Amino acid sequence: MTVSRFGVSLEKDLLNALDQYVKENYFSNRSQAIRQLISRNIVEQKWQCNNQVAGSVTLVYDPNRREILHQLTDIVAQYHEEIISTQRLILNQSKHMEILAIKGVANRLTELADKLITIKGMQHGKLAMSRID
């Protein structure tokens, strides 16, 4: 792959943030970090369209809050065609992690993830997808 060079002007605060990002993510230089940030942004933009993608939704929640489990079950039933599998991990008595493997049209999977992540009381939620077409 051919590499092209170009100059970038950044405010001092943004440059400091970039350098911190390089350090925290163990990039060997700023160029690697910028390439990764641009690539991730392009992939995330593609999520909002009709591309075929596969991915996962990771959720962390308190299983003792029954309303979370009921809503989770209802949403999963609505999207049964997009959900390939689910796995529930018991982290401790008050914290479970659920991982849903998903496949389908990007905007539909984003909609699914948004519904799951925004369930009242959900402690953490994360969507990850990759284009497959």
mmCIF file of C-alpha atoms in Angstrom:
data_model
loop_
_atom_site.group_PDB
_atom_site.id
_atom_site.type_symbol
_atom_site.label_atom_id
_atom_site.label_comp_id
_atom_site.label_asym_id
_atom_site.label_seq_id
_atom_site.Cartn_x
_atom_site.Cartn_y
_atom_site.Cartn_z
ATOM 1 C CA MET A 1 0.000 0.000 0.000
ATOM 2 C CA THR A 2 1.328 3.404 -0.975
ATOM 3 C CA VAL A 3 1.644 5.920 1.848
ATOM 4 C CA SER A 4 1.038 9.616 1.268
ATOM 5 C CA ARG A 5 2.359 12.278 3.597
ATOM 6 C CA PHE A 6 0.508 15.443 4.573
ATOM 7 C CA GLY A 7 0.725 18.088 7.267
ATOM 8 C CA VAL A 8 -1.829 18.598 10.013
ATOM 9 C CA SER A 9 -2.266 21.660 12.199
ATOM 10 C CA LEU A 10 -3.785 21.089 15.647
ATOM 11 C CA GLU A 11 -4.469 23.218 18.686
ATOM 12 C CA LYS A 12 -2.086 22.468 21.579
ATOM 13 C CA ASP A 13 -4.840 20.810 23.681
ATOM 14 C CA LEU A 14 -5.852 18.527 20.829
ATOM 15 C CA LEU A 15 -2.232 17.623 20.125
ATOM 16 C CA ASN A 16 -1.722 16.792 23.805
ATOM 17 C CA ALA A 17 -4.846 14.614 23.706
ATOM 18 C CA LEU A 18 -3.501 12.837 20.609
ATOM 19 C CA ASP A 19 -0.152 12.213 22.290
ATOM 20 C CA GLN A 20 -1.958 10.821 25.336
ATOM 21 C CA TYR A 21 -4.009 8.566 23.055
ATOM 22 C CA VAL A 22 -0.798 7.332 21.383
ATOM 23 C CA LYS A 23 0.723 6.546 24.768
ATOM 24 C CA GLU A 24 -2.366 4.858 26.260
ATOM 25 C CA ASN A 25 -2.887 2.656 23.191
ATOM 26 C CA TYR A 26 0.803 1.799 22.673
ATOM 27 C CA PHE A 27 1.065 3.199 19.154
ATOM 28 C CA SER A 28 4.626 3.714 18.002
ATOM 29 C CA ASN A 29 3.800 7.150 16.562
ATOM 30 C CA ARG A 30 1.051 9.685 15.870
ATOM 31 C CA SER A 31 0.574 8.463 12.291
ATOM 32 C CA GLN A 32 -0.519 5.019 13.482
ATOM 33 C CA ALA A 33 -2.996 6.572 15.897
ATOM 34 C CA ILE A 34 -4.437 8.897 13.258
ATOM 35 C CA ARG A 35 -4.789 5.995 10.773
ATOM 36 C CA GLN A 36 -6.640 3.957 13.399
ATOM 37 C CA LEU A 37 -8.937 6.848 14.339
ATOM 38 C CA ILE A 38 -9.810 7.558 10.705
ATOM 39 C CA SER A 39 -10.438 3.877 9.930
ATOM 40 C CA ARG A 40 -12.673 3.466 12.986
ATOM 41 C CA ASN A 41 -14.643 6.574 12.064
ATOM 42 C CA ILE A 42 -15.199 5.353 8.502
ATOM 43 C CA VAL A 43 -16.385 1.944 9.760
ATOM 44 C CA GLU A 44 -18.751 3.556 12.265
ATOM 45 C CA GLN A 45 -20.238 5.756 9.525
ATOM 46 C CA LYS A 46 -20.930 2.629 7.481
ATOM 47 C CA TRP A 47 -22.894 1.229 10.440
ATOM 48 C CA GLN A 48 -25.597 3.823 9.812
ATOM 49 C CA CYS A 49 -26.415 2.526 6.334
ATOM 50 C CA ASN A 50 -27.709 -0.691 4.813
ATOM 51 C CA ASN A 51 -24.434 -2.627 4.773
ATOM 52 C CA GLN A 52 -24.474 -6.227 5.959
ATOM 53 C CA VAL A 53 -22.507 -6.472 9.202
ATOM 54 C CA ALA A 54 -21.810 -8.894 12.021
ATOM 55 C CA GLY A 55 -20.870 -8.012 15.546
ATOM 56 C CA SER A 56 -21.687 -8.162 19.207
ATOM 57 C CA VAL A 57 -23.506 -6.266 21.900
ATOM 58 C CA THR A 58 -22.004 -6.547 25.375
ATOM 59 C CA LEU A 59 -24.182 -5.638 28.345
ATOM 60 C CA VAL A 60 -23.504 -5.492 32.081
ATOM 61 C CA TYR A 61 -26.419 -5.341 34.493
ATOM 62 C CA ASP A 62 -27.747 -6.325 37.921
ATOM 63 C CA PRO A 63 -29.798 -9.537 37.492
ATOM 64 C CA ASN A 64 -31.674 -8.800 40.721
ATOM 65 C CA ARG A 65 -33.491 -5.978 38.901
ATOM 66 C CA ARG A 66 -36.225 -8.070 37.309
ATOM 67 C CA GLU A 67 -37.481 -5.238 35.078
ATOM 68 C CA ILE A 68 -34.116 -5.287 33.259
ATOM 69 C CA LEU A 69 -34.453 -9.010 32.558
ATOM 70 C CA HIS A 70 -38.040 -8.588 31.322
ATOM 71 C CA GLN A 71 -37.115 -5.760 28.961
ATOM 72 C CA LEU A 72 -34.035 -7.637 27.763
ATOM 73 C CA THR A 73 -36.157 -10.695 26.970
ATOM 74 C CA ASP A 74 -38.781 -8.612 25.138
ATOM 75 C CA ILE A 75 -36.224 -6.805 22.982
ATOM 76 C CA VAL A 76 -34.339 -10.015 22.150
ATOM 77 C CA ALA A 77 -37.633 -11.585 21.008
ATOM 78 C CA GLN A 78 -38.306 -8.624 18.689
ATOM 79 C CA TYR A 79 -34.905 -9.044 17.007
ATOM 80 C CA HIS A 80 -34.678 -12.855 16.956
ATOM 81 C CA GLU A 81 -33.740 -12.894 13.259
ATOM 82 C CA GLU A 82 -30.683 -10.685 13.858
ATOM 83 C CA ILE A 83 -29.434 -12.462 16.994
ATOM 84 C CA ILE A 84 -27.218 -15.447 16.242
ATOM 85 C CA SER A 85 -26.541 -16.419 19.847
ATOM 86 C CA THR A 86 -26.418 -15.104 23.385
ATOM 87 C CA GLN A 87 -24.133 -15.907 26.268
ATOM 88 C CA ARG A 88 -24.702 -14.890 29.878
ATOM 89 C CA LEU A 89 -21.735 -14.746 32.219
ATOM 90 C CA ILE A 90 -22.184 -14.487 35.968
ATOM 91 C CA LEU A 91 -19.549 -12.059 37.201
ATOM 92 C CA ASN A 92 -20.901 -12.034 40.769
ATOM 93 C CA GLN A 93 -24.274 -12.089 42.548
ATOM 94 C CA SER A 94 -25.139 -8.562 41.510
ATOM 95 C CA LYS A 95 -23.451 -8.313 38.137
ATOM 96 C CA HIS A 96 -24.075 -10.332 34.988
ATOM 97 C CA MET A 97 -22.604 -9.804 31.543
ATOM 98 C CA GLU A 98 -24.599 -10.723 28.447
ATOM 99 C CA ILE A 99 -22.977 -10.995 25.034
ATOM 100 C CA LEU A 100 -25.181 -11.138 21.962
ATOM 101 C CA ALA A 101 -23.694 -12.209 18.625
ATOM 102 C CA ILE A 102 -25.581 -10.356 15.896
ATOM 103 C CA LYS A 103 -25.730 -10.266 12.102
ATOM 104 C CA GLY A 104 -27.790 -8.228 9.660
ATOM 105 C CA VAL A 105 -28.320 -4.756 8.229
ATOM 106 C CA ALA A 106 -26.202 -2.171 10.049
ATOM 107 C CA ASN A 107 -28.930 0.316 10.888
ATOM 108 C CA ARG A 108 -31.198 -2.439 12.269
ATOM 109 C CA LEU A 109 -28.392 -3.780 14.499
ATOM 110 C CA THR A 110 -27.609 -0.261 15.691
ATOM 111 C CA GLU A 111 -31.297 0.143 16.564
ATOM 112 C CA LEU A 112 -31.199 -3.159 18.506
ATOM 113 C CA ALA A 113 -28.077 -2.160 20.417
ATOM 114 C CA ASP A 114 -29.505 1.269 21.254
ATOM 115 C CA LYS A 115 -32.652 -0.314 22.705
ATOM 116 C CA LEU A 116 -30.624 -2.747 24.830
ATOM 117 C CA ILE A 117 -28.041 -0.252 26.042
ATOM 118 C CA THR A 118 -30.669 2.300 27.051
ATOM 119 C CA ILE A 119 -32.712 -0.074 29.225
ATOM 120 C CA LYS A 120 -33.175 1.755 32.514
ATOM 121 C CA GLY A 121 -30.648 0.419 35.008
ATOM 122 C CA MET A 122 -28.249 -1.054 32.409
ATOM 123 C CA GLN A 123 -24.784 -0.474 33.876
ATOM 124 C CA HIS A 124 -22.788 -0.733 30.661
ATOM 125 C CA GLY A 125 -23.397 -1.455 27.007
ATOM 126 C CA LYS A 126 -21.158 -1.582 23.957
ATOM 127 C CA LEU A 127 -21.778 -2.327 20.289
ATOM 128 C CA ALA A 128 -19.018 -3.605 17.999
ATOM 129 C CA MET A 129 -19.587 -4.394 14.314
ATOM 130 C CA SER A 130 -17.627 -5.273 11.194
ATOM 131 C CA ARG A 131 -18.783 -5.088 7.601
ATOM 132 C CA ILE A 132 -19.230 -8.513 5.996
ATOM 133 C CA ASP A 133 -20.402 -7.693 2.449
#
